[in-house]
Amino acid sequence: MPEQSNMMSTSEAAEILGMTTRRVVGLCHEEKLEGAVQNGRNWTIPESSVLKLRESNDLRGWGPAAGKTLRPCAIGNTSFAEIASDCYYVDKTLMIRDLVDDRNQVILFTRPRRFGKTLAIDTLKTFFEKTEKDTARLFRDKKIWKCGNRYRELQGKYPVIHLSFKDVKYGNWQDSMDAIRLVLKDELLRHHELETGNALNGDEKDYLEKMTKGRLSDVECSRALLDLTRILAKHHGTQVVVLIDEYDTPIQQGYFKGFYQEIIAFMRNFFSAGLKDNPDLAFGVLTGITRVSKENLFSGMNNLAVNTVADEKYSEYFGFTDEEVADMAVYYGRRDSMAEIRKWYDGYRFGNKEIYNPWSVTNYFSNSGTAKPYWVNTSDNAIIREILQELTPEIADQLTLIMQEEKIHAMINTEVVYPRITDGADMIFSFLLMAGYLTLESSPEETEFGTIATLRLPNLEIRRVYTTEILGWMRTKTADSVISEIEKAIWFSDGERLQKALRGYLISCVSAFDGAAEGFYHGMMLGLVAGFSSRYYIRSNRESGEGRYDLQMEPKGKDLPGILMEFKTGAAPEKDKLAALAEEAVSQIGRRRYAQEMEERGIGKIIYYGIAFSGKNVEVKTLAARPKNR
């Protein structure tokens, strides 16, 4: 036993090794620091053991020790074998233990895009699949291997069907079916072992040949998962593991491209045949962004367990925890950057766990600690554009609160029916929660009326998504110069200039505005003023005075005027009628004392805007009000 004077604390060892204290404690438990002694919850470690480990090659990528080449962050690589061998790997293999212990026959994990679902599926495939290669070597230094023989004995035991629908993104039903045939063909070609042996009969071999040549009919394709599990089980003499990644990508595509009913009918038969009452199925795991309604897709599948962002179990296996990101920060020499990383990429809550966006964190470290919105352009943000088309004043109000980093309350429903995805605020915000655009503030509360949750923006990165998508959607409709002119008109409180700019904007996107209701214009104006959020608190549809204003811009500094906007819509485009509506809107602001809230806060000047819309026509009236001294 070394003398006490040569012993050091875990925090002292962490400084020498360039690790977190938590990781040093882990090394003590793993007996990697010879002579370490535990006293209650604390450890003391021989200095010689710490120095020996620092100079050895057994740090396995922990800490930027002198002379060591840091492992790269794997950006876009979803191969467990490659990442675990050559890159910085955040160990999530205890998910295997939990899946084995839970004994669910089929489980669906729903998480936002780029939160590690595909890597998780590949990890399961690598662990369970029966292959000629020695894949056990990839797990011997991972957490799952320390869980005992019960789990080790399952390594390499099963034939695995691994299907990914992530690239089935086509504009029509027939092309989508052709893509699904190719997915099935590629998976069959991976099982070259079926070419040998005498277990299969002639009909089965003919069926496989049809699949290889892409000649299966739509009906045969709908039974392909069942048939392939049966054939693999017969060949190997054991049950089959089925792994399906991004199962809902073709379904979302069908919704946006107009073949939703066809893809739903196919997928219902495909999953039901292969995953329900299949004696050749060991277990199945599916991943996706959303849980499509059971009645809509998984009808009759009483063996399906669903794990969403609201569930506590498995919450740490998708995304990075605070401890995992802290370890990465130490390893890449950016211990002092944790506050910045939290502001940009933390803030998600999955179950009871604080979670970081793993895609953005790995990009951050890979790009020398440059903070920017990496996730924005990796996901299909079509749903936000869809919401903009269906805005009501109430939903516009909620979006305003979100963009101002305030919390909202919603009755959440984790079962999505795509044709009803914009049916009211609760359905919209449930989808935004599942897709990663919102997160839970705390655990949802189950009531007799449903599941009530407090929702908020996760972080700065997602706030940028809203601003980018809302303003970006506006800019796809017209030139940047028109948007800029609108912003300048508001900035200089110039009603005539604003009317001209809005008129130009509406003309440039006339098709989008035919027959639009007041809620659409309300949402449009919310998007147009979003660029002012750094200098104004933007609120809509709030009570003030003797009523509810449409849109308020309260200055964050005393040098700017307050702004109140009231919107009206008319059925007729005649200029005189619109002008009268705009005058009525200005009058309503004063008559109902909408300015009272800002007056009480000491805003010295407030501009009233009455804006009347009809199709592509607009009239703007303004009034500058100076509250009396109190």
XYZ file of C-alpha atoms in Angstrom:
630
model
C 0.000 0.000 0.000
C 1.509 3.417 -0.989
C 2.171 5.924 1.774
C -0.624 8.375 2.508
C 1.572 11.318 1.418
C 1.666 9.853 -2.102
C -2.111 9.641 -2.367
C -4.323 12.190 -4.115
C -8.020 12.970 -4.446
C -10.135 12.228 -7.520
C -10.294 15.943 -8.361
C -6.486 16.189 -8.288
C -6.221 13.079 -10.462
C -8.781 14.547 -12.869
C -6.597 17.628 -13.418
C -3.562 15.480 -14.218
C -5.444 13.117 -16.525
C -7.506 15.837 -18.230
C -10.779 14.157 -17.267
C -13.847 14.912 -15.248
C -13.876 13.827 -11.624
C -16.822 11.572 -12.440
C -14.754 9.730 -15.038
C -11.880 9.240 -12.569
C -14.319 7.696 -10.096
C -15.443 5.401 -12.895
C -11.847 4.325 -13.529
C -11.490 3.541 -9.826
C -14.553 1.303 -9.954
C -13.176 -0.337 -13.109
C -9.885 -0.999 -11.261
C -7.918 0.962 -13.863
C -6.074 2.913 -11.158
C -4.017 0.430 -9.174
C -4.085 0.896 -5.414
C -7.088 3.246 -5.358
C -8.839 3.135 -1.988
C -12.511 3.907 -1.378
C -13.498 5.672 1.834
C -17.288 5.959 1.864
C -18.197 7.805 -1.321
C -14.694 9.219 -1.842
C -11.566 7.709 -3.335
C -7.858 8.324 -2.795
C -5.463 7.265 -5.514
C -1.709 6.643 -5.600
C 0.082 9.384 -7.505
C 2.213 6.764 -9.226
C -0.908 5.035 -10.616
C -2.228 8.308 -11.991
C 1.079 9.147 -13.684
C 1.376 5.626 -15.042
C -2.090 5.801 -16.594
C -1.373 9.219 -18.088
C 1.733 7.898 -19.842
C 0.112 4.662 -20.971
C -1.987 3.988 -24.030
C -4.888 2.756 -21.917
C -6.805 6.025 -21.612
C -9.047 4.906 -24.464
C -9.513 8.402 -25.731
C -10.088 10.095 -22.350
C -8.375 13.465 -22.062
C -6.038 15.282 -24.436
C -2.909 13.796 -22.889
C 0.372 15.113 -24.269
C 1.378 13.366 -27.466
C -1.990 11.652 -27.995
C -4.067 12.117 -31.141
C -7.649 12.905 -30.271
C -10.303 10.689 -31.727
C -12.621 12.463 -34.177
C -16.302 13.072 -33.618
C -18.313 10.957 -36.038
C -20.486 13.362 -38.038
C -23.118 11.501 -40.011
C -21.548 8.086 -39.394
C -24.116 5.639 -38.013
C -21.951 2.503 -38.062
C -21.457 1.264 -34.517
C -18.415 -0.812 -35.536
C -16.614 2.177 -37.037
C -17.510 4.653 -34.310
C -16.735 2.285 -31.432
C -13.377 1.386 -32.976
C -12.066 4.640 -34.415
C -14.073 7.611 -33.087
C -15.152 9.202 -29.854
C -17.966 6.947 -28.649
C -20.558 7.765 -26.016
C -21.446 4.363 -24.585
C -25.179 3.659 -24.884
C -24.946 -0.140 -24.831
C -26.904 -0.511 -21.580
C -29.955 -0.074 -23.797
C -29.361 -3.707 -24.782
C -29.627 -4.776 -21.147
C -32.891 -2.904 -20.672
C -34.424 -4.330 -23.844
C -33.528 -7.861 -22.762
C -34.857 -7.316 -19.235
C -38.146 -5.760 -20.395
C -38.957 -8.628 -22.764
C -41.187 -6.473 -24.991
C -41.942 -8.343 -28.177
C -42.168 -5.150 -30.232
C -41.172 -1.663 -29.075
C -41.369 1.647 -30.901
C -39.021 4.495 -29.937
C -40.100 7.973 -31.054
C -37.480 10.720 -30.912
C -36.606 13.796 -33.011
C -34.345 13.435 -36.027
C -30.593 13.276 -35.427
C -30.962 12.088 -31.843
C -29.153 8.773 -32.294
C -31.964 6.455 -33.410
C -30.112 5.072 -36.421
C -26.915 4.466 -34.428
C -28.986 2.739 -31.733
C -30.510 0.406 -34.338
C -27.087 -0.382 -35.798
C -25.742 -1.062 -32.293
C -28.529 -3.590 -31.708
C -27.875 -5.199 -35.092
C -24.149 -5.501 -34.389
C -24.755 -6.998 -30.954
C -27.463 -9.532 -31.735
C -26.688 -10.552 -35.333
C -25.270 -13.979 -36.053
C -22.313 -13.418 -38.408
C -19.065 -15.044 -39.486
C -17.116 -12.091 -38.065
C -16.147 -11.760 -34.405
C -18.297 -8.808 -33.375
C -17.979 -9.594 -29.659
C -14.635 -7.763 -29.663
C -16.518 -4.491 -30.217
C -18.375 -4.893 -26.925
C -15.758 -6.260 -24.535
C -14.832 -2.791 -23.272
C -18.418 -1.498 -23.282
C -20.877 -1.264 -20.413
C -23.068 -4.133 -21.621
C -20.196 -6.615 -21.302
C -19.866 -5.844 -17.603
C -23.503 -6.841 -17.018
C -22.723 -10.551 -16.966
C -23.011 -13.792 -18.898
C -26.767 -13.573 -19.269
C -26.301 -10.760 -21.774
C -22.993 -11.905 -23.270
C -24.600 -15.193 -24.295
C -27.059 -13.298 -26.514
C -24.282 -11.644 -28.515
C -24.267 -12.963 -32.083
C -27.178 -15.329 -31.453
C -29.904 -14.276 -33.913
C -30.403 -13.659 -37.621
C -31.404 -10.008 -37.976
C -33.645 -8.213 -40.463
C -32.553 -4.586 -40.632
C -34.729 -2.245 -42.707
C -34.376 1.518 -43.002
C -37.061 3.660 -44.622
C -35.150 6.919 -44.146
C -34.601 7.371 -47.895
C -38.138 6.531 -49.025
C -38.889 10.160 -49.836
C -40.678 10.242 -53.157
C -43.423 12.388 -54.588
C -45.899 9.671 -55.544
C -47.159 6.270 -54.419
C -45.659 4.140 -57.187
C -42.132 5.504 -56.780
C -42.429 4.966 -53.036
C -43.437 1.320 -53.546
C -40.514 0.822 -55.925
C -38.199 2.263 -53.259
C -39.633 -0.129 -50.642
C -38.994 -3.051 -53.027
C -35.365 -1.935 -53.240
C -35.108 -1.755 -49.437
C -36.360 -5.361 -49.224
C -34.035 -6.457 -52.031
C -30.979 -4.871 -50.392
C -31.748 -6.573 -47.094
C -32.164 -9.967 -48.764
C -28.834 -9.561 -50.600
C -27.195 -8.948 -47.243
C -28.248 -12.458 -46.182
C -26.002 -14.324 -48.586
C -26.107 -17.331 -46.251
C -29.529 -18.180 -47.728
C -27.770 -19.167 -50.943
C -26.331 -22.222 -49.204
C -27.872 -25.069 -47.241
C -30.804 -27.376 -47.914
C -33.381 -25.981 -45.491
C -35.397 -24.052 -48.107
C -37.700 -25.665 -50.633
C -38.128 -24.708 -54.263
C -41.056 -22.331 -53.712
C -39.132 -20.447 -51.065
C -36.107 -20.099 -53.301
C -38.327 -18.862 -56.153
C -39.870 -16.288 -53.804
C -36.443 -15.011 -52.811
C -35.468 -14.742 -56.453
C -38.561 -12.613 -57.132
C -37.610 -10.363 -54.232
C -34.031 -10.079 -55.515
C -35.248 -9.062 -58.963
C -37.819 -6.586 -57.586
C -40.780 -8.504 -59.002
C -42.912 -8.789 -55.879
C -46.427 -7.407 -56.282
C -47.741 -4.826 -53.837
C -49.619 -7.584 -51.992
C -46.515 -9.789 -51.818
C -44.489 -6.829 -50.555
C -47.032 -6.269 -47.787
C -46.274 -9.832 -46.561
C -42.516 -9.635 -47.168
C -41.563 -9.014 -43.538
C -43.521 -12.092 -42.445
C -42.128 -14.250 -45.237
C -38.527 -13.149 -44.722
C -38.633 -13.858 -40.979
C -40.085 -17.307 -41.694
C -37.394 -18.142 -44.254
C -34.516 -16.888 -42.083
C -35.838 -18.745 -39.037
C -36.094 -21.946 -41.075
C -32.545 -21.593 -42.404
C -30.946 -20.743 -39.051
C -33.158 -22.837 -36.811
C -33.797 -19.904 -34.462
C -36.084 -16.904 -34.163
C -35.333 -13.607 -35.912
C -34.757 -10.075 -34.598
C -36.459 -7.347 -36.678
C -35.077 -3.778 -36.617
C -36.844 -1.032 -38.574
C -35.419 2.485 -38.657
C -37.475 5.607 -39.472
C -40.632 3.632 -40.114
C -42.708 6.819 -40.458
C -40.687 8.624 -43.160
C -42.781 7.219 -46.061
C -45.960 7.977 -44.087
C -45.032 11.623 -43.568
C -44.060 11.828 -47.229
C -47.430 10.353 -48.203
C -49.201 13.010 -46.177
C -47.343 15.932 -47.739
C -47.377 14.498 -51.284
C -50.966 13.255 -51.454
C -50.767 9.449 -51.175
C -51.348 9.082 -47.449
C -54.168 6.539 -47.646
C -52.181 4.242 -49.946
C -49.037 4.219 -47.791
C -51.011 3.776 -44.569
C -52.904 0.790 -46.017
C -49.644 -0.842 -47.133
C -47.759 -0.208 -43.883
C -50.678 -1.457 -41.773
C -50.572 -4.826 -43.551
C -46.755 -4.899 -43.617
C -46.338 -4.391 -39.860
C -49.328 -6.467 -38.818
C -48.207 -9.482 -40.846
C -44.577 -9.360 -39.724
C -44.839 -8.208 -36.124
C -48.163 -9.486 -34.790
C -48.505 -13.142 -33.692
C -45.391 -14.121 -35.659
C -43.905 -17.275 -34.047
C -40.590 -16.674 -35.826
C -40.102 -13.235 -34.259
C -37.687 -13.043 -31.309
C -38.400 -9.341 -30.838
C -38.726 -6.186 -32.911
C -37.573 -2.588 -32.494
C -38.888 0.334 -34.542
C -37.796 3.964 -34.517
C -39.438 7.092 -35.848
C -40.289 10.674 -35.066
C -43.949 10.110 -34.355
C -46.285 7.417 -33.143
C -48.875 7.137 -35.878
C -52.272 6.496 -34.325
C -52.879 2.874 -33.391
C -56.276 2.937 -35.069
C -54.642 4.462 -38.113
C -51.679 2.093 -38.485
C -51.064 -0.348 -35.622
C -54.629 -1.597 -35.252
C -54.714 -5.007 -33.632
C -51.058 -4.910 -32.532
C -51.627 -5.470 -28.835
C -47.956 -6.512 -28.482
C -46.619 -3.019 -29.307
C -44.931 -1.005 -26.538
C -44.296 2.669 -27.267
C -41.578 4.834 -25.727
C -41.786 8.600 -26.388
C -40.002 11.730 -25.194
C -42.451 11.848 -22.283
C -41.405 8.444 -20.876
C -38.725 8.035 -18.222
C -37.471 4.620 -19.292
C -34.767 4.621 -22.001
C -34.608 8.431 -21.706
C -30.782 8.564 -21.517
C -30.153 6.396 -24.602
C -31.115 8.997 -27.236
C -29.120 12.214 -27.087
C -26.325 13.093 -24.645
C -26.638 13.663 -20.911
C -24.959 16.552 -19.116
C -22.255 14.227 -17.742
C -21.521 12.814 -21.191
C -21.151 16.274 -22.730
C -18.953 17.388 -19.815
C -16.669 14.420 -20.502
C -16.477 15.382 -24.176
C -15.686 18.981 -23.273
C -12.781 17.837 -21.098
C -11.525 15.410 -23.729
C -11.494 18.076 -26.459
C -10.001 20.703 -24.162
C -13.157 22.814 -23.916
C -14.066 22.473 -20.260
C -14.723 26.230 -20.106
C -17.235 26.076 -22.980
C -19.972 24.211 -21.111
C -22.077 27.332 -20.530
C -22.084 28.079 -24.259
C -22.878 24.455 -25.152
C -25.781 24.388 -22.691
C -27.239 27.622 -24.063
C -27.178 26.352 -27.652
C -27.811 22.604 -27.482
C -29.106 21.593 -24.023
C -32.607 22.055 -22.682
C -34.425 18.964 -23.923
C -36.225 16.877 -21.367
C -36.812 13.220 -22.191
C -38.692 11.615 -19.326
C -36.760 12.771 -16.263
C -33.422 13.314 -18.049
C -31.807 16.530 -19.215
C -30.701 15.872 -22.789
C -28.463 17.645 -25.338
C -28.906 17.437 -29.098
C -26.159 14.908 -30.016
C -25.896 15.963 -33.665
C -25.219 19.565 -32.736
C -22.832 18.724 -29.891
C -20.662 16.485 -32.084
C -20.661 19.144 -34.801
C -19.654 21.735 -32.215
C -16.575 19.775 -31.117
C -15.755 18.755 -34.674
C -15.784 22.419 -35.734
C -13.318 23.607 -33.101
C -15.988 24.789 -30.691
C -17.937 26.992 -33.109
C -21.479 27.542 -31.824
C -24.157 27.780 -34.502
C -27.444 26.043 -35.413
C -26.216 22.739 -36.888
C -29.578 20.954 -36.589
C -31.628 23.491 -38.549
C -30.909 22.226 -42.047
C -30.879 18.496 -41.247
C -34.613 18.086 -40.634
C -37.627 18.553 -42.845
C -39.250 21.644 -41.367
C -42.293 21.343 -43.644
C -44.576 20.998 -40.634
C -43.852 24.573 -39.518
C -44.705 25.821 -42.998
C -47.881 23.711 -42.853
C -48.807 25.347 -39.554
C -48.251 28.800 -41.031
C -50.822 28.012 -43.705
C -53.433 27.149 -41.052
C -52.807 29.824 -38.425
C -55.574 31.051 -36.182
C -55.145 34.037 -33.851
C -54.927 31.659 -30.883
C -52.136 29.588 -32.428
C -50.354 32.754 -33.560
C -50.511 33.928 -29.951
C -48.927 30.686 -28.746
C -46.197 30.869 -31.380
C -45.470 34.414 -30.287
C -45.023 33.265 -26.698
C -42.706 30.475 -27.851
C -40.547 32.847 -29.860
C -40.335 35.123 -26.814
C -39.009 32.112 -24.833
C -42.104 31.913 -22.673
C -43.896 28.704 -21.647
C -47.194 27.467 -23.004
C -49.645 24.815 -21.830
C -51.133 22.179 -24.098
C -53.116 18.960 -23.937
C -50.603 16.646 -25.591
C -51.407 13.570 -27.630
C -48.494 11.347 -28.666
C -50.587 9.542 -31.284
C -50.469 11.426 -34.576
C -53.110 11.290 -37.278
C -51.443 13.163 -40.139
C -54.598 14.424 -41.874
C -55.550 16.080 -38.564
C -52.089 17.408 -37.711
C -53.184 21.039 -37.914
C -56.533 20.475 -36.188
C -56.150 22.892 -33.314
C -53.355 24.053 -31.069
C -53.101 20.872 -28.986
C -52.439 18.629 -31.993
C -49.965 21.109 -33.481
C -47.975 21.483 -30.284
C -48.035 17.732 -29.648
C -46.389 17.222 -33.015
C -43.831 19.967 -32.374
C -42.979 18.245 -29.081
C -42.457 14.852 -30.742
C -40.404 16.394 -33.542
C -38.022 18.289 -31.233
C -39.229 21.845 -31.829
C -40.545 22.044 -28.264
C -39.701 20.217 -25.079
C -41.304 19.437 -21.739
C -40.748 21.813 -18.860
C -41.673 19.073 -16.375
C -43.396 15.716 -16.311
C -46.849 15.843 -17.938
C -49.842 15.656 -15.629
C -52.505 13.026 -16.262
C -55.996 14.403 -15.679
C -59.526 13.264 -16.368
C -59.467 15.523 -19.435
C -56.204 14.192 -20.883
C -52.451 14.726 -20.602
C -51.579 18.336 -19.782
C -48.001 19.528 -20.307
C -46.023 22.730 -19.945
C -43.928 23.248 -23.083
C -41.071 25.587 -23.977
C -38.262 26.149 -26.460
C -35.320 23.870 -25.632
C -32.457 26.205 -26.528
C -31.053 28.979 -28.690
C -30.618 26.667 -31.677
C -34.326 25.839 -31.858
C -35.275 29.475 -31.391
C -33.298 30.103 -34.560
C -35.318 27.381 -36.309
C -38.561 29.257 -35.669
C -37.158 32.571 -36.795
C -35.465 31.032 -39.830
C -38.499 29.031 -40.898
C -41.070 31.767 -40.375
C -39.002 34.468 -42.025
C -37.583 32.016 -44.549
C -41.095 30.944 -45.528
C -42.016 34.582 -46.016
C -38.941 35.164 -48.145
C -39.700 32.231 -50.433
C -42.857 34.073 -51.377
C -41.202 37.340 -52.369
C -37.915 39.154 -52.742
C -35.764 40.030 -49.747
C -36.022 43.689 -50.730
C -39.789 43.648 -50.083
C -39.312 42.115 -46.626
C -36.618 44.682 -45.894
C -38.955 47.490 -46.955
C -41.659 46.226 -44.564
C -39.163 46.120 -41.716
C -37.966 49.652 -42.488
C -41.538 50.975 -42.638
C -42.290 49.582 -39.171
C -38.964 50.804 -37.838
C -39.624 54.374 -39.010
C -43.339 54.268 -38.042
C -44.276 55.097 -41.642
C -47.826 53.861 -42.309
C -47.881 54.895 -45.974
C -44.582 53.127 -46.617
C -45.866 50.033 -44.783
C -49.024 49.954 -46.887
C -47.004 50.097 -50.102
C -44.587 47.388 -48.917
C -47.369 45.067 -47.750
C -49.166 45.599 -51.032
C -46.050 44.526 -52.909
C -45.679 41.510 -50.660
C -49.274 40.372 -51.171
C -49.105 40.826 -54.939
C -45.967 38.684 -55.124
C -47.708 35.769 -53.380
C -51.310 36.282 -54.477
C -52.020 32.555 -54.905
C -51.203 31.882 -51.265
C -53.624 34.531 -50.052
C -56.762 33.848 -52.107
C -59.625 33.444 -49.656
C -57.378 33.812 -46.588
C -59.041 34.510 -43.247
C -57.948 36.971 -40.558
C -55.964 34.258 -38.765
C -53.702 33.862 -41.776
C -52.918 37.582 -41.972
C -52.398 37.597 -38.209
C -49.797 34.854 -38.554
C -48.246 36.553 -41.569
C -47.707 39.758 -39.610
C -46.296 37.789 -36.692
C -43.702 36.358 -39.059
C -42.926 39.743 -40.573
C -42.202 41.366 -37.216
C -40.247 38.373 -35.834
C -37.017 40.061 -36.878
C -37.624 42.752 -34.250
C -37.538 40.290 -31.339
C -34.069 41.411 -30.252
C -35.432 44.911 -29.477
C -39.116 44.255 -28.786
C -41.215 41.901 -26.705
C -43.693 40.622 -29.274
C -47.072 39.463 -27.988
C -50.365 38.732 -29.687
C -53.999 38.197 -28.777
C -53.540 39.345 -25.163
C -55.919 41.160 -22.847
C -55.189 44.832 -22.205
C -57.538 47.657 -21.302
C -61.049 46.608 -22.247
C -60.327 43.908 -24.802
C -57.712 41.829 -26.637
C -55.287 43.436 -29.056
C -54.092 41.552 -32.132
C -50.373 42.294 -31.908
C -48.257 44.325 -29.501
C -44.572 45.224 -29.754
C -43.291 46.495 -26.406
C -39.811 48.045 -26.655
C -37.045 46.581 -24.528
C -35.410 50.021 -24.365
C -36.935 53.421 -23.559
C -35.691 55.002 -26.807
C -38.124 53.093 -29.050
C -41.881 53.593 -29.493
C -44.403 50.955 -28.532
C -46.449 49.475 -31.378
C -50.025 48.156 -31.393
C -51.587 46.515 -34.447
C -55.221 45.635 -35.065
C -56.161 43.580 -38.146
C -59.404 43.500 -40.092
C -60.450 41.511 -43.143
C -63.084 42.358 -45.722
C -64.831 40.364 -48.419
C -64.739 43.199 -50.966
C -61.495 44.693 -52.312
C -62.847 48.230 -52.844
C -60.354 50.774 -51.558
C -62.885 52.924 -49.719
C -64.280 49.964 -47.771
C -60.811 48.763 -46.788
C -59.845 52.276 -45.741
C -62.910 52.427 -43.509
C -62.000 49.058 -41.977
C -58.458 50.302 -41.296
C -59.834 53.465 -39.657
C -62.129 51.331 -37.529
C -59.148 49.198 -36.457
C -57.197 52.291 -35.303
C -60.275 53.593 -33.509
C -60.762 50.247 -31.781
C -57.223 50.375 -30.342
C -57.965 53.703 -28.699
C -61.587 53.027 -27.771
C -60.797 49.754 -25.998
C -57.645 51.162 -24.412
C -55.324 48.430 -25.728
C -52.374 50.710 -24.913
C -53.060 50.559 -21.164
C -50.528 47.774 -20.504
C -47.664 49.672 -22.148
C -48.749 53.005 -20.669
C -48.551 51.536 -17.173
C -45.017 50.403 -17.941
C -43.960 53.925 -18.829
C -43.737 53.676 -22.629
C -43.618 57.309 -23.749
C -44.825 56.968 -27.340
C -47.102 54.328 -28.843
C -47.953 53.942 -32.552
C -51.380 52.541 -33.466
C -51.640 50.595 -36.741
C -55.004 49.672 -38.203
C -54.446 47.230 -41.065
C -57.288 45.960 -43.285
C -56.768 43.049 -45.703
C -58.794 41.618 -48.547
C -57.061 39.076 -50.785
C -54.038 40.892 -52.204
C -55.271 44.341 -51.161
C -54.337 46.189 -47.991
C -54.962 49.548 -46.322
C -52.935 50.898 -43.391
C -53.922 53.730 -41.056
C -51.715 54.991 -38.223
C -51.997 57.169 -35.146
C -49.149 58.277 -32.884
C -50.333 58.422 -29.280
C -48.461 60.040 -26.401
C -49.815 58.986 -23.019
C -50.503 61.751 -20.529
C -48.019 62.097 -17.703
C -49.157 60.226 -14.619
